Amino acid sequence: MERHNCIEETVFRYLMKYPKNIRFVEVGIGKNPYIAQNLKKYGYRIKATDIKRKSEEYGVEFTEDDIFDPDLNIYSGSDVIYSVRPGIEMVPALISTAKKSGCELIVYHLGDEVYKDGGRVTDCGVILHRYYIP
């Protein structure tokens, strides 16, 4: 049986509430493709990024990208950028990228971290921070 983290499952269930025509980008997929793989499995369009390519292939479109110097073409045409447990120092760059791309930004923070005022907080079983809504 596939094991996964309850947090990722909860975030995935929240994102599934979006219409099927929504295009997602996961920033910082790291070694945890659970959300991206499941969004794809359920028919959503999903891209993933990380600062370096992982050796594993996750079955989702992947682009190496540095969120501190992003290639905005990766995010262009997408609707929602999300990130699970990004370093707090990444949040300003995530917000900037979301604004420049016209994408909603959803962040699940590590522990009790919050950037500035925390944006619009959504409790869906875990606390999500919506830092930018176009």
mmCIF file of C-alpha atoms in Angstrom:
data_model
loop_
_atom_site.group_PDB
_atom_site.id
_atom_site.type_symbol
_atom_site.label_atom_id
_atom_site.label_comp_id
_atom_site.label_asym_id
_atom_site.label_seq_id
_atom_site.Cartn_x
_atom_site.Cartn_y
_atom_site.Cartn_z
ATOM 1 C CA MET A 1 0.000 0.000 0.000
ATOM 2 C CA GLU A 2 1.298 3.451 -0.902
ATOM 3 C CA ARG A 3 2.161 5.483 2.161
ATOM 4 C CA HIS A 4 1.688 9.213 2.215
ATOM 5 C CA ASN A 5 1.552 12.033 4.660
ATOM 6 C CA CYS A 6 -1.817 13.139 6.002
ATOM 7 C CA ILE A 7 -0.887 16.759 5.274
ATOM 8 C CA GLU A 8 -0.324 16.088 1.581
ATOM 9 C CA GLU A 9 -3.583 14.158 1.381
ATOM 10 C CA THR A 10 -5.468 17.061 2.987
ATOM 11 C CA VAL A 11 -3.878 19.652 0.682
ATOM 12 C CA PHE A 12 -4.625 17.417 -2.314
ATOM 13 C CA ARG A 13 -8.301 17.110 -1.283
ATOM 14 C CA TYR A 14 -8.508 20.904 -0.942
ATOM 15 C CA LEU A 15 -7.024 21.464 -4.410
ATOM 16 C CA MET A 16 -9.475 18.940 -5.862
ATOM 17 C CA LYS A 17 -12.255 21.455 -5.106
ATOM 18 C CA TYR A 18 -10.991 23.596 -7.986
ATOM 19 C CA PRO A 19 -12.605 23.098 -11.416
ATOM 20 C CA LYS A 20 -10.903 20.585 -13.727
ATOM 21 C CA ASN A 21 -9.774 23.332 -16.122
ATOM 22 C CA ILE A 22 -7.449 24.828 -13.476
ATOM 23 C CA ARG A 23 -3.733 24.603 -14.227
ATOM 24 C CA PHE A 24 -1.458 24.074 -11.218
ATOM 25 C CA VAL A 25 2.266 24.552 -10.620
ATOM 26 C CA GLU A 26 3.866 22.949 -7.568
ATOM 27 C CA VAL A 27 6.996 24.824 -6.516
ATOM 28 C CA GLY A 28 9.582 22.792 -4.643
ATOM 29 C CA ILE A 29 8.305 19.284 -5.351
ATOM 30 C CA GLY A 30 11.449 17.847 -3.778
ATOM 31 C CA LYS A 31 11.119 14.148 -3.084
ATOM 32 C CA ASN A 32 7.393 14.232 -2.380
ATOM 33 C CA PRO A 33 5.322 14.041 -5.586
ATOM 34 C CA TYR A 34 2.115 12.859 -3.870
ATOM 35 C CA ILE A 35 -0.025 15.946 -4.559
ATOM 36 C CA ALA A 36 1.177 16.499 -8.140
ATOM 37 C CA GLN A 37 0.821 12.842 -9.081
ATOM 38 C CA ASN A 38 -2.700 12.671 -7.687
ATOM 39 C CA LEU A 39 -3.824 15.904 -9.322
ATOM 40 C CA LYS A 40 -2.629 14.491 -12.637
ATOM 41 C CA LYS A 41 -4.327 11.161 -11.926
ATOM 42 C CA TYR A 42 -7.636 12.987 -11.449
ATOM 43 C CA GLY A 43 -7.333 14.927 -14.691
ATOM 44 C CA TYR A 44 -5.803 18.231 -13.605
ATOM 45 C CA ARG A 45 -3.039 19.920 -15.568
ATOM 46 C CA ILE A 46 0.017 20.094 -13.331
ATOM 47 C CA LYS A 47 3.623 21.186 -13.660
ATOM 48 C CA ALA A 48 6.258 20.839 -10.966
ATOM 49 C CA THR A 49 9.452 22.756 -10.312
ATOM 50 C CA ASP A 50 12.414 22.482 -8.011
ATOM 51 C CA ILE A 51 15.806 24.146 -7.900
ATOM 52 C CA LYS A 52 17.417 20.922 -9.068
ATOM 53 C CA ARG A 53 16.193 17.883 -10.912
ATOM 54 C CA LYS A 54 15.616 14.839 -8.773
ATOM 55 C CA SER A 55 16.770 11.495 -10.075
ATOM 56 C CA GLU A 56 13.261 10.058 -9.802
ATOM 57 C CA GLU A 57 10.748 10.596 -12.575
ATOM 58 C CA TYR A 58 7.368 11.408 -11.071
ATOM 59 C CA GLY A 59 5.213 11.204 -14.171
ATOM 60 C CA VAL A 60 4.372 14.920 -14.132
ATOM 61 C CA GLU A 61 5.834 17.701 -16.249
ATOM 62 C CA PHE A 62 8.935 18.926 -14.418
ATOM 63 C CA THR A 63 11.133 21.970 -14.975
ATOM 64 C CA GLU A 64 14.226 22.905 -13.035
ATOM 65 C CA ASP A 65 13.698 26.465 -11.778
ATOM 66 C CA ASP A 66 15.008 28.776 -9.089
ATOM 67 C CA ILE A 67 12.071 30.654 -7.540
ATOM 68 C CA PHE A 68 14.485 33.473 -6.624
ATOM 69 C CA ASP A 69 15.173 34.005 -10.334
ATOM 70 C CA PRO A 70 12.149 32.347 -11.931
ATOM 71 C CA ASP A 71 11.541 31.655 -15.581
ATOM 72 C CA LEU A 72 8.095 33.247 -15.786
ATOM 73 C CA ASN A 73 7.314 31.215 -18.916
ATOM 74 C CA ILE A 74 6.924 28.173 -16.642
ATOM 75 C CA TYR A 75 4.128 29.858 -14.678
ATOM 76 C CA SER A 76 2.508 31.755 -17.527
ATOM 77 C CA GLY A 77 -0.918 30.372 -18.379
ATOM 78 C CA SER A 78 -1.273 28.647 -15.011
ATOM 79 C CA ASP A 79 -3.950 29.478 -12.479
ATOM 80 C CA VAL A 80 -2.644 28.323 -9.100
ATOM 81 C CA ILE A 81 0.869 28.065 -7.706
ATOM 82 C CA TYR A 82 1.164 26.033 -4.539
ATOM 83 C CA SER A 83 4.040 25.042 -2.315
ATOM 84 C CA VAL A 84 4.182 22.647 0.615
ATOM 85 C CA ARG A 85 6.686 23.436 3.350
ATOM 86 C CA PRO A 86 8.798 25.987 1.471
ATOM 87 C CA GLY A 87 11.488 27.752 3.433
ATOM 88 C CA ILE A 88 10.055 30.993 4.827
ATOM 89 C CA GLU A 89 12.693 32.896 2.813
ATOM 90 C CA MET A 90 11.027 31.572 -0.364
ATOM 91 C CA VAL A 91 7.637 33.151 0.325
ATOM 92 C CA PRO A 92 8.417 36.679 -0.962
ATOM 93 C CA ALA A 93 9.733 35.158 -4.211
ATOM 94 C CA LEU A 94 6.635 32.936 -4.457
ATOM 95 C CA ILE A 95 4.370 35.963 -3.972
ATOM 96 C CA SER A 96 6.284 37.964 -6.582
ATOM 97 C CA THR A 97 6.107 35.095 -9.089
ATOM 98 C CA ALA A 98 2.392 34.619 -8.458
ATOM 99 C CA LYS A 99 1.696 38.328 -8.987
ATOM 100 C CA LYS A 100 3.772 38.529 -12.163
ATOM 101 C CA SER A 101 2.077 35.390 -13.506
ATOM 102 C CA GLY A 102 -1.448 36.287 -12.399
ATOM 103 C CA CYS A 103 -1.713 33.058 -10.393
ATOM 104 C CA GLU A 104 -3.281 32.413 -7.023
ATOM 105 C CA LEU A 105 -0.667 31.404 -4.437
ATOM 106 C CA ILE A 106 -1.333 28.765 -1.770
ATOM 107 C CA VAL A 107 1.291 27.817 0.810
ATOM 108 C CA TYR A 108 1.317 25.185 3.516
ATOM 109 C CA HIS A 109 4.027 26.224 5.983
ATOM 110 C CA LEU A 110 6.383 24.111 7.988
ATOM 111 C CA GLY A 111 5.269 24.108 11.611
ATOM 112 C CA ASP A 112 4.028 27.472 12.838
ATOM 113 C CA GLU A 113 5.864 29.576 10.260
ATOM 114 C CA VAL A 114 3.903 32.433 8.749
ATOM 115 C CA TYR A 115 5.038 35.184 6.423
ATOM 116 C CA LYS A 116 3.982 38.685 7.496
ATOM 117 C CA ASP A 117 0.199 38.681 8.112
ATOM 118 C CA GLY A 118 -0.259 35.159 6.755
ATOM 119 C CA GLY A 119 -2.434 36.183 3.844
ATOM 120 C CA ARG A 120 -5.934 34.765 3.705
ATOM 121 C CA VAL A 121 -5.988 31.740 6.005
ATOM 122 C CA THR A 122 -7.999 28.676 5.021
ATOM 123 C CA ASP A 123 -8.501 25.818 7.466
ATOM 124 C CA CYS A 124 -9.273 22.716 5.434
ATOM 125 C CA GLY A 125 -8.042 20.311 8.071
ATOM 126 C CA VAL A 126 -4.590 21.894 7.798
ATOM 127 C CA ILE A 127 -3.861 25.613 7.675
ATOM 128 C CA LEU A 128 -3.262 26.975 4.178
ATOM 129 C CA HIS A 129 -2.153 30.527 3.465
ATOM 130 C CA ARG A 130 -3.420 32.182 0.311
ATOM 131 C CA TYR A 131 -0.886 34.967 -0.166
ATOM 132 C CA TYR A 132 -2.078 36.176 -3.504
ATOM 133 C CA ILE A 133 -5.450 35.988 -5.198
ATOM 134 C CA PRO A 134 -5.675 37.754 -8.563
#
